[in-house]
mmCIF file of C-alpha atoms in Angstrom:
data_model
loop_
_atom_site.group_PDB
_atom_site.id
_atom_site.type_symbol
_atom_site.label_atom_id
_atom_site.label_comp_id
_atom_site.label_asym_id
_atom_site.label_seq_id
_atom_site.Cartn_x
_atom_site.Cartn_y
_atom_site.Cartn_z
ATOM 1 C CA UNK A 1 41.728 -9.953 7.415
ATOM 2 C CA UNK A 2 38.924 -11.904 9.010
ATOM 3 C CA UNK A 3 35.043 -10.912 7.959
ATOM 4 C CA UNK A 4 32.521 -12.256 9.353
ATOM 5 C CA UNK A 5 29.239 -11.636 7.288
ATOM 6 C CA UNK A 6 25.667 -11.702 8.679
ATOM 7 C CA UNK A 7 22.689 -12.209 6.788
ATOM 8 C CA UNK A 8 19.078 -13.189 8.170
ATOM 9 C CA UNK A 9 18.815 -15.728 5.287
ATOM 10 C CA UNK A 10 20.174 -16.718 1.811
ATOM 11 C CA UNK A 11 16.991 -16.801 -0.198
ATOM 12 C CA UNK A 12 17.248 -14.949 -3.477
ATOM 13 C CA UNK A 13 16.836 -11.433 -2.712
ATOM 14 C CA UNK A 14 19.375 -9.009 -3.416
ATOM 15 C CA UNK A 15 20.851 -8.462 -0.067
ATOM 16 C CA UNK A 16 21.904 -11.841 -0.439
ATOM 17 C CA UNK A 17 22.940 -11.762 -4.333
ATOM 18 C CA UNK A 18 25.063 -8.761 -2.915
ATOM 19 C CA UNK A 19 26.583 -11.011 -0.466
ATOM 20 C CA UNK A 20 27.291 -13.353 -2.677
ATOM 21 C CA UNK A 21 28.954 -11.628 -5.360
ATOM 22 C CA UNK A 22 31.076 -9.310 -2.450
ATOM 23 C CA UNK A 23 32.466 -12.878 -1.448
ATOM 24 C CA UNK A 24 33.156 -13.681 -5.023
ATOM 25 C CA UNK A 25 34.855 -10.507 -5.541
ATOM 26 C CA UNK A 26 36.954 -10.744 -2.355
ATOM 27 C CA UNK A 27 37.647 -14.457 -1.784
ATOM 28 C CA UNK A 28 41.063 -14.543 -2.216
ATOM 29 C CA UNK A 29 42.271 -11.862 -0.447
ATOM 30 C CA UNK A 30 39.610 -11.734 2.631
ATOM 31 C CA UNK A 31 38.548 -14.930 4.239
ATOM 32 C CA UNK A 32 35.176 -14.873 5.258
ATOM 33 C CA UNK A 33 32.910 -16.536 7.224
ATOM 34 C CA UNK A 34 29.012 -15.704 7.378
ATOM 35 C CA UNK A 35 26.349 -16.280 10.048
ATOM 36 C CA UNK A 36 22.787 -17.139 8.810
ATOM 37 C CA UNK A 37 20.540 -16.276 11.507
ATOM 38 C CA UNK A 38 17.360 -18.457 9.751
ATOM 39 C CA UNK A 39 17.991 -21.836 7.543
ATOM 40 C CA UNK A 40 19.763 -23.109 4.514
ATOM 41 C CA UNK A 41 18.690 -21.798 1.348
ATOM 42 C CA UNK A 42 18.829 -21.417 -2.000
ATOM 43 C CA UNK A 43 21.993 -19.348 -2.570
ATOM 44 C CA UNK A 44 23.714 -21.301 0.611
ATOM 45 C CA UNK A 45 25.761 -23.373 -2.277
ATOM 46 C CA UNK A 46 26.963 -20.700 -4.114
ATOM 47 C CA UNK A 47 27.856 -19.068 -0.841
ATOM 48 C CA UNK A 48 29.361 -22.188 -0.005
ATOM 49 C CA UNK A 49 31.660 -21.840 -2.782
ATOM 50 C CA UNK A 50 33.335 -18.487 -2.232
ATOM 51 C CA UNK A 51 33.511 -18.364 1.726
ATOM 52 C CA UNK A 52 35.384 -19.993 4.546
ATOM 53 C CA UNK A 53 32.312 -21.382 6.843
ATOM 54 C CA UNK A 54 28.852 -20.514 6.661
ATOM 55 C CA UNK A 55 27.132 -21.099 10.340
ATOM 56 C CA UNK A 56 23.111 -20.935 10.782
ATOM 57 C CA UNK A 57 21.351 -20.199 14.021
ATOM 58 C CA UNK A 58 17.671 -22.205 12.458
ATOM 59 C CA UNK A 59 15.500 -18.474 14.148
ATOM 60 C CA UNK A 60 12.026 -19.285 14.398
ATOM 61 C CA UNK A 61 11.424 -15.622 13.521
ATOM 62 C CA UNK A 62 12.798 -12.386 14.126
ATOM 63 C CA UNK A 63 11.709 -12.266 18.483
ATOM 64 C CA UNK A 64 13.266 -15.273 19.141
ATOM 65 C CA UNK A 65 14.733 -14.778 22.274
ATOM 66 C CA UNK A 66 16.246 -18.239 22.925
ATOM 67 C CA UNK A 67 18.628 -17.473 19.907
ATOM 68 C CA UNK A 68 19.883 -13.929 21.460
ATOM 69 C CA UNK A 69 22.141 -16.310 23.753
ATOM 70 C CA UNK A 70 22.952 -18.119 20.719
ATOM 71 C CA UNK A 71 24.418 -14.761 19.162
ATOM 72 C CA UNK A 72 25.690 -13.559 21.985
ATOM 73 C CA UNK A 73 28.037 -16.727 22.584
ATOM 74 C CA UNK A 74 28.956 -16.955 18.642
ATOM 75 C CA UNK A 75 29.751 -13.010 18.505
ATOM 76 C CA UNK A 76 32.145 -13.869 21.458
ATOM 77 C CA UNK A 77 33.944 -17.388 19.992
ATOM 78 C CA UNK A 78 34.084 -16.211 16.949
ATOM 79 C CA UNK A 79 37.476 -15.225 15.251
ATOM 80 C CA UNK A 80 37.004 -11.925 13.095
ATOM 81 C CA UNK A 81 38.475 -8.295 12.416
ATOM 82 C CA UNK A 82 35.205 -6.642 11.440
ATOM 83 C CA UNK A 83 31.627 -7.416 11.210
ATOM 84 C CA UNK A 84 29.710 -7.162 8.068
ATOM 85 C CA UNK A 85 26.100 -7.098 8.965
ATOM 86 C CA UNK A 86 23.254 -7.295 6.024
ATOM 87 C CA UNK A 87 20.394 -7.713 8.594
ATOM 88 C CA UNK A 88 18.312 -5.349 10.619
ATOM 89 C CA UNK A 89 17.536 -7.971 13.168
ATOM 90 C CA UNK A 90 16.265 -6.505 16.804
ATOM 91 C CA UNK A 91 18.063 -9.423 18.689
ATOM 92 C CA UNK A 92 21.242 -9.490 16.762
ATOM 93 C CA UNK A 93 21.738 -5.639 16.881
ATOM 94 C CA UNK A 94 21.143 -5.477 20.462
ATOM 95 C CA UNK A 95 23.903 -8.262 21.121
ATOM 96 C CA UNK A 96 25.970 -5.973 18.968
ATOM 97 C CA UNK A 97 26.761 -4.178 21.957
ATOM 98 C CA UNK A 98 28.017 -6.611 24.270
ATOM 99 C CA UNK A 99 31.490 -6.862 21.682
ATOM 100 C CA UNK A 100 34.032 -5.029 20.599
ATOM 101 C CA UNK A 101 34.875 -5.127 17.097
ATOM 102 C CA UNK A 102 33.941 -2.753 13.951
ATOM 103 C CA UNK A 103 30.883 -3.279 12.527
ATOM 104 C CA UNK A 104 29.519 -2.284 8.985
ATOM 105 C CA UNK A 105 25.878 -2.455 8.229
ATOM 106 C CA UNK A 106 24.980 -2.247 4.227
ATOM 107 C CA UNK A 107 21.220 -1.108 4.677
ATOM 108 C CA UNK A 108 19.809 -2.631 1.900
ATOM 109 C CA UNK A 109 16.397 -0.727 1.586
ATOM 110 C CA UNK A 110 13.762 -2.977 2.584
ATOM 111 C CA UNK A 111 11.789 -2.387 5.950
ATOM 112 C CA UNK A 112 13.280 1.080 6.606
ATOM 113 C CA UNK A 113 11.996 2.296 3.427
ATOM 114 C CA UNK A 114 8.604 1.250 4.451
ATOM 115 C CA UNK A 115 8.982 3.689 7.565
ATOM 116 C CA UNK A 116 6.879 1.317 10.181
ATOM 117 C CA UNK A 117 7.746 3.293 13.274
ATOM 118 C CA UNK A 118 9.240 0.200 14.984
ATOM 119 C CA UNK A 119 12.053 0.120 12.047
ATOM 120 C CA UNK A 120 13.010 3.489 13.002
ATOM 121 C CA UNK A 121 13.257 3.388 16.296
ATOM 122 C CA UNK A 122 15.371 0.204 15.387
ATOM 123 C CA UNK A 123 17.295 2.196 13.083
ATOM 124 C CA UNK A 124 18.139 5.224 15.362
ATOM 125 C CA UNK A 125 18.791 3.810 18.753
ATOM 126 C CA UNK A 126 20.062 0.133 17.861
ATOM 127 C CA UNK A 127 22.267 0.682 15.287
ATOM 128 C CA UNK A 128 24.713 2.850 17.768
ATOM 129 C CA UNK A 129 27.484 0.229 18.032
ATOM 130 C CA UNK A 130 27.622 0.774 14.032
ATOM 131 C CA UNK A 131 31.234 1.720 12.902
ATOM 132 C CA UNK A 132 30.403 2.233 9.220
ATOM 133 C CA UNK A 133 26.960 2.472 7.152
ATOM 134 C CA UNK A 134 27.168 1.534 3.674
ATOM 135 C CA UNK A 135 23.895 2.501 1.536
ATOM 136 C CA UNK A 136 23.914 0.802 -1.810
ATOM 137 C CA UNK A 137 22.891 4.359 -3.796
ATOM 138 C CA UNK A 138 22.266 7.396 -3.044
ATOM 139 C CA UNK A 139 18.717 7.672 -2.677
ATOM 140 C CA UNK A 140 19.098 4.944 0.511
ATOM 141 C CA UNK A 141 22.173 7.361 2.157
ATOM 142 C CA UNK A 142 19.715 9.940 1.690
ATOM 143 C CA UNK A 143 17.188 7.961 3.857
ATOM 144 C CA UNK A 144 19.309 6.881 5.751
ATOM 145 C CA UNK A 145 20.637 10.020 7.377
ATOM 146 C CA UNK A 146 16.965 11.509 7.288
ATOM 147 C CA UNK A 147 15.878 8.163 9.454
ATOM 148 C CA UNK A 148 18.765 9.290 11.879
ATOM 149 C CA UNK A 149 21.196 12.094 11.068
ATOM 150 C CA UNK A 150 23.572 11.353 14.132
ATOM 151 C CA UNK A 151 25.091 9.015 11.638
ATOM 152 C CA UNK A 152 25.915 11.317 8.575
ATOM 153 C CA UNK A 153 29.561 11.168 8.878
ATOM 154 C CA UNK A 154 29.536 7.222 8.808
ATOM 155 C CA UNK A 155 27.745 6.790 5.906
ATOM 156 C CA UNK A 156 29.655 5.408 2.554
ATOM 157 C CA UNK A 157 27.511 4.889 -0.632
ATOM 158 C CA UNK A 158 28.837 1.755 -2.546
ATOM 159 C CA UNK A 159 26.695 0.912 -5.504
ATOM 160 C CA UNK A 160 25.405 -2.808 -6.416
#
């Protein structure tokens, strides 16, 4: 099976630690590949270590429009079963929608716990191309199906 894994950056938060260590636990038996929609950073060598390819788009922020073509064209030449997203990006979850394949999203907490109304529109009418939601406890499932309960059925909890 072919993953391909996107992340908005590979700083040291724990969306990315949890990347990290899912590649770690599956590199044998999954190969992987991960898109970085920002820059290098400083868990890019350990990801490095534990995944096929690691491509980065260099976004100037999260409205950079120039890049949506960008994603568009590597969502289409890329060769994958499923898509793992860890990012709540507005461009890339729009071009989401012009593919085919599964997608999982692991919502991670961050700005949909801070319940800016922009997030939740985001979160309700974006994420519709979403196969699977994972929430890492259940505290975030709970949010999450309050932030949009069209998507109860598809949520899995999977702790840290």
């Amino acid at each position: 099976m072919k993953v391909l894994h996107v992340i908005w950056d590979l700083g040291q938060g724990g969306a990315q630690r949890y990347l990290v260590d899912l590649l770690k636990e599956h590199q044998y038996d999954i190969h992987s590949r991960i898109l970085v929609l920002t820059e290098p950073g400083p868990l890019s060598t350990d990801a490095e270590k534990v995944c096929d390819r690691i491509d980065y788009l260099y976004m100037s922020g999260g409205k950079d429009f120039i890049s949506f073509i960008q994603i568009i064209r590597f969502l289409h030449a890329v060769e994958c079963s499923v898509i793992h997203s860890h990012s709540n990006n507005i461009l890339f979850n729009i071009a989401l929608h012009f593919q085919s394949r599964p997608v999982i999203y692991t919502e991670h907490g961050g700005r949909l716990l801070e319940g800016a109304l922009a997030d939740r529109s985001i979160y309700r009418f974006l994420y519709r191309p979403i196969t699977r939601f994972i929430a890492i406890s259940r505290y975030m499932g709970n949010v999450m199906q309050r932030q949009n309960p069209a998507i109860k059925d598809r949520i899995a909890i999977i702790y840290n």
